[in-house]
mmCIF file of C-alpha atoms in Angstrom:
data_model
loop_
_atom_site.group_PDB
_atom_site.id
_atom_site.type_symbol
_atom_site.label_atom_id
_atom_site.label_comp_id
_atom_site.label_asym_id
_atom_site.label_seq_id
_atom_site.Cartn_x
_atom_site.Cartn_y
_atom_site.Cartn_z
ATOM 1 C CA MET A 1 4.832 19.045 7.459
ATOM 2 C CA GLN A 2 3.974 20.498 4.059
ATOM 3 C CA GLN A 3 2.495 18.015 1.567
ATOM 4 C CA ILE A 4 1.767 18.711 -2.072
ATOM 5 C CA ALA A 5 0.102 16.270 -4.450
ATOM 6 C CA ILE A 6 0.819 16.574 -8.150
ATOM 7 C CA ASN A 7 -1.142 14.022 -10.090
ATOM 8 C CA LYS A 8 -4.179 13.602 -12.299
ATOM 9 C CA ARG A 9 -6.682 13.823 -9.453
ATOM 10 C CA GLU A 10 -5.212 16.797 -7.570
ATOM 11 C CA MET A 11 -4.079 19.282 -10.219
ATOM 12 C CA PRO A 12 -6.491 21.575 -12.055
ATOM 13 C CA TYR A 13 -6.675 20.889 -15.780
ATOM 14 C CA ASP A 14 -5.971 24.520 -16.768
ATOM 15 C CA VAL A 15 -2.179 24.778 -17.136
ATOM 16 C CA ASN A 16 -2.065 28.398 -15.911
ATOM 17 C CA GLU A 17 -4.058 27.491 -12.797
ATOM 18 C CA ALA A 18 -1.806 24.469 -12.227
ATOM 19 C CA MET A 19 1.339 26.606 -12.417
ATOM 20 C CA LYS A 20 -0.142 29.218 -10.053
ATOM 21 C CA LEU A 21 -1.043 26.470 -7.558
ATOM 22 C CA LEU A 22 2.427 24.945 -7.840
ATOM 23 C CA ARG A 23 4.223 28.293 -7.372
ATOM 24 C CA THR A 24 2.095 29.120 -4.328
ATOM 25 C CA ASN A 25 2.656 25.731 -2.719
ATOM 26 C CA LEU A 26 6.400 25.658 -3.432
ATOM 27 C CA GLN A 27 7.047 28.883 -1.541
ATOM 28 C CA PHE A 28 7.697 26.759 1.552
ATOM 29 C CA CYS A 29 10.874 25.379 -0.017
ATOM 30 C CA GLY A 30 14.130 26.987 0.973
ATOM 31 C CA LYS A 31 17.832 26.358 1.329
ATOM 32 C CA ASP A 32 18.685 23.008 2.909
ATOM 33 C CA LYS A 33 15.032 22.110 3.526
ATOM 34 C CA LYS A 34 14.667 18.310 3.359
ATOM 35 C CA VAL A 35 12.127 17.273 0.723
ATOM 36 C CA ILE A 36 10.967 13.774 -0.221
ATOM 37 C CA MET A 37 9.654 13.497 -3.780
ATOM 38 C CA VAL A 38 7.332 10.480 -4.028
ATOM 39 C CA GLY A 39 7.541 9.468 -7.674
ATOM 40 C CA ALA A 40 10.544 9.394 -10.002
ATOM 41 C CA GLY A 41 8.759 9.814 -13.315
ATOM 42 C CA TYR A 42 9.147 12.850 -15.578
ATOM 43 C CA ILE A 43 7.383 15.286 -13.260
ATOM 44 C CA GLY A 44 9.001 14.026 -10.052
ATOM 45 C CA CYS A 45 12.525 14.100 -11.512
ATOM 46 C CA GLU A 46 12.104 17.546 -13.085
ATOM 47 C CA LEU A 47 10.582 19.060 -9.946
ATOM 48 C CA ALA A 48 13.204 17.436 -7.698
ATOM 49 C CA THR A 49 15.975 18.894 -9.860
ATOM 50 C CA TYR A 50 14.320 22.326 -9.797
ATOM 51 C CA LEU A 51 13.918 22.274 -5.996
ATOM 52 C CA SER A 52 17.561 21.326 -5.551
ATOM 53 C CA MET A 53 19.041 23.568 -8.235
ATOM 54 C CA CYS A 54 16.901 26.695 -7.836
ATOM 55 C CA LYS A 55 15.654 26.535 -4.252
ATOM 56 C CA GLY A 56 18.615 24.838 -2.558
ATOM 57 C CA CYS A 57 16.528 22.013 -1.098
ATOM 58 C CA ASP A 58 17.963 18.659 -0.036
ATOM 59 C CA VAL A 59 15.784 16.379 -2.205
ATOM 60 C CA THR A 60 15.391 12.593 -2.302
ATOM 61 C CA CYS A 61 13.221 10.917 -4.963
ATOM 62 C CA VAL A 62 11.561 7.660 -3.905
ATOM 63 C CA ASP A 63 9.858 5.295 -6.331
ATOM 64 C CA MET A 64 8.656 1.698 -6.569
ATOM 65 C CA ALA A 65 10.562 1.206 -9.826
ATOM 66 C CA ASP A 66 14.241 0.284 -9.779
ATOM 67 C CA ILE A 67 15.111 3.119 -12.172
ATOM 68 C CA VAL A 68 13.948 6.690 -12.730
ATOM 69 C CA ILE A 69 11.358 7.094 -15.486
ATOM 70 C CA SER A 70 10.577 3.402 -15.643
ATOM 71 C CA SER A 71 9.372 2.135 -19.012
ATOM 72 C CA GLU A 72 6.057 0.955 -17.588
ATOM 73 C CA ASN A 73 5.215 4.504 -16.502
ATOM 74 C CA ALA A 74 6.820 6.472 -19.330
ATOM 75 C CA VAL A 75 5.634 6.817 -22.877
ATOM 76 C CA ILE A 76 8.715 7.496 -24.975
ATOM 77 C CA GLU A 77 8.475 7.462 -28.738
ATOM 78 C CA GLU A 78 10.700 10.125 -30.240
ATOM 79 C CA TRP A 79 13.550 9.558 -27.788
ATOM 80 C CA ASP A 80 15.545 6.495 -27.011
ATOM 81 C CA ASP A 81 14.427 5.917 -23.398
ATOM 82 C CA THR A 82 17.905 4.849 -22.303
ATOM 83 C CA ASN A 83 19.455 8.142 -23.457
ATOM 84 C CA LEU A 84 16.647 10.224 -21.946
ATOM 85 C CA ARG A 85 16.828 8.360 -18.640
ATOM 86 C CA GLU A 86 20.622 8.735 -18.625
ATOM 87 C CA TYR A 87 20.379 12.480 -19.297
ATOM 88 C CA ILE A 88 17.859 12.991 -16.484
ATOM 89 C CA THR A 89 19.871 10.817 -14.069
ATOM 90 C CA ILE A 90 23.062 12.791 -14.805
ATOM 91 C CA ASN A 91 21.194 16.074 -14.353
ATOM 92 C CA MET A 92 19.757 14.897 -11.024
ATOM 93 C CA ARG A 93 23.175 13.736 -9.816
ATOM 94 C CA LYS A 94 24.785 17.018 -10.930
ATOM 95 C CA ASN A 95 22.208 18.879 -8.835
ATOM 96 C CA ASN A 96 22.638 16.614 -5.779
ATOM 97 C CA VAL A 97 19.211 14.961 -6.011
ATOM 98 C CA LYS A 98 19.345 11.626 -4.206
ATOM 99 C CA THR A 99 17.256 8.584 -5.118
ATOM 100 C CA CYS A 100 15.785 5.736 -3.114
ATOM 101 C CA LEU A 101 14.457 3.331 -5.741
ATOM 102 C CA GLY A 102 12.702 -0.018 -5.582
ATOM 103 C CA VAL A 103 10.796 0.975 -2.437
ATOM 104 C CA ARG A 104 7.172 1.439 -1.472
ATOM 105 C CA VAL A 105 5.991 4.363 0.670
ATOM 106 C CA GLU A 106 4.354 2.841 3.730
ATOM 107 C CA GLU A 107 3.647 5.947 5.785
ATOM 108 C CA ILE A 108 3.992 9.723 5.641
ATOM 109 C CA ARG A 109 4.663 11.157 9.098
ATOM 110 C CA ASP A 110 5.050 14.718 10.374
ATOM 111 C CA ASP A 111 8.837 14.337 10.329
ATOM 112 C CA GLY A 112 9.375 12.176 7.245
ATOM 113 C CA VAL A 113 8.482 9.089 5.247
ATOM 114 C CA VAL A 114 8.688 5.368 5.992
ATOM 115 C CA VAL A 115 9.609 3.252 2.955
ATOM 116 C CA LYS A 116 9.690 -0.534 2.620
ATOM 117 C CA HIS A 117 12.421 -2.199 0.574
ATOM 118 C CA LYS A 118 11.795 -5.312 -1.513
ATOM 119 C CA ASP A 119 13.460 -7.464 1.135
ATOM 120 C CA GLY A 120 10.824 -6.295 3.643
ATOM 121 C CA THR A 121 13.065 -3.982 5.655
ATOM 122 C CA GLU A 122 11.738 -0.540 6.484
ATOM 123 C CA GLU A 123 13.685 2.705 6.412
ATOM 124 C CA PHE A 124 12.773 6.144 7.737
ATOM 125 C CA LEU A 125 13.656 9.147 5.551
ATOM 126 C CA GLU A 126 13.602 12.459 7.394
ATOM 127 C CA ALA A 127 11.760 15.297 5.627
ATOM 128 C CA GLU A 128 10.251 18.696 6.275
ATOM 129 C CA ALA A 129 8.095 18.445 3.145
ATOM 130 C CA VAL A 130 6.704 15.674 0.954
ATOM 131 C CA VAL A 131 5.745 16.189 -2.668
ATOM 132 C CA ILE A 132 3.660 13.458 -4.278
ATOM 133 C CA ALA A 133 4.209 13.207 -8.035
ATOM 134 C CA THR A 134 2.881 9.738 -8.703
ATOM 135 C CA GLY A 135 1.521 10.057 -12.215
ATOM 136 C CA MET A 136 -1.650 8.792 -13.802
ATOM 137 C CA ARG A 137 -3.456 5.528 -14.243
ATOM 138 C CA PRO A 138 -6.761 4.838 -15.933
ATOM 139 C CA ILE A 139 -9.631 4.573 -13.473
ATOM 140 C CA ALA A 140 -11.368 1.385 -14.572
ATOM 141 C CA SER A 141 -14.349 1.740 -12.212
ATOM 142 C CA GLU A 142 -15.304 5.150 -13.641
ATOM 143 C CA ARG A 143 -14.766 3.929 -17.189
ATOM 144 C CA GLU A 144 -16.956 0.862 -16.680
ATOM 145 C CA ALA A 145 -19.709 2.881 -14.971
ATOM 146 C CA LEU A 146 -19.940 5.038 -18.096
ATOM 147 C CA ARG A 147 -20.102 1.965 -20.343
ATOM 148 C CA GLU A 148 -23.569 1.162 -18.992
ATOM 149 C CA ALA A 149 -24.873 4.635 -19.884
ATOM 150 C CA CYS A 150 -24.172 4.435 -23.632
ATOM 151 C CA LEU A 151 -25.479 2.477 -26.588
ATOM 152 C CA ASP A 152 -22.123 2.523 -28.396
ATOM 153 C CA PHE A 153 -19.214 2.876 -25.995
ATOM 154 C CA ARG A 154 -15.574 3.309 -27.067
ATOM 155 C CA VAL A 155 -12.605 3.717 -24.738
ATOM 156 C CA VAL A 156 -10.086 6.322 -25.920
ATOM 157 C CA GLY A 157 -7.047 8.207 -24.664
ATOM 158 C CA ASN A 158 -5.993 7.955 -21.026
ATOM 159 C CA ALA A 159 -9.201 6.107 -20.144
ATOM 160 C CA ASP A 160 -7.613 3.125 -21.906
ATOM 161 C CA LYS A 161 -3.941 3.617 -21.021
ATOM 162 C CA VAL A 162 -1.782 6.628 -20.243
ATOM 163 C CA GLY A 163 -0.204 7.878 -23.437
ATOM 164 C CA ARG A 164 0.479 10.840 -25.682
ATOM 165 C CA ILE A 165 -2.048 13.478 -26.694
ATOM 166 C CA LYS A 166 -1.641 12.715 -30.404
ATOM 167 C CA ASP A 167 -2.667 9.090 -29.799
ATOM 168 C CA ALA A 168 -5.624 10.162 -27.650
ATOM 169 C CA THR A 169 -6.735 12.587 -30.361
ATOM 170 C CA ALA A 170 -6.459 9.911 -33.056
ATOM 171 C CA SER A 171 -8.382 7.346 -31.006
ATOM 172 C CA GLY A 172 -11.039 9.959 -30.161
ATOM 173 C CA TYR A 173 -11.420 10.842 -33.835
ATOM 174 C CA ALA A 174 -11.703 7.173 -34.808
ATOM 175 C CA ALA A 175 -14.318 6.544 -32.105
ATOM 176 C CA GLY A 176 -16.377 9.529 -33.267
ATOM 177 C CA TYR A 177 -16.097 8.405 -36.867
ATOM 178 C CA TYR A 178 -17.294 4.870 -36.169
ATOM 179 C CA ILE A 179 -20.065 5.937 -33.798
ATOM 180 C CA GLY A 180 -21.286 8.473 -36.389
ATOM 181 C CA MET A 181 -21.496 5.885 -39.178
#
């Protein structure tokens, strides 16, 4: 089974390198190939729609949240999250992307994925490929290890909480300003 991980730890930071890696790894996808997308955030939903619409794959998005692009994982300022979520859901439905929400991935096997529902029941989802698009979370252990190495330590950007680049830039500027005083 083909597995691809798309998250903070696995993807290179250079966007061009990331796109080259993604294109190379997605060559396995073809018409009617069953794909499980683990993660129904922005990246998972967009990639699932692309695989279905452009590659002809039979895609199912699985996520722990009960809705795609859950508020706890999405940072939405300029858009009303309900309208954005509705647009993405309609686009996924139009392109035959299925969802299995409110589940936890228990196991990835050679022939598919085992998910556990909130009521404790398990379900097997057949797949020829699994794409993991689980997003980012701050890594507290790394952050706290760095705290000990500095006289004046400030937490900024995604080290504090996942957010937008403009907020990370502003918090980085403020930290530099106060440390430099």
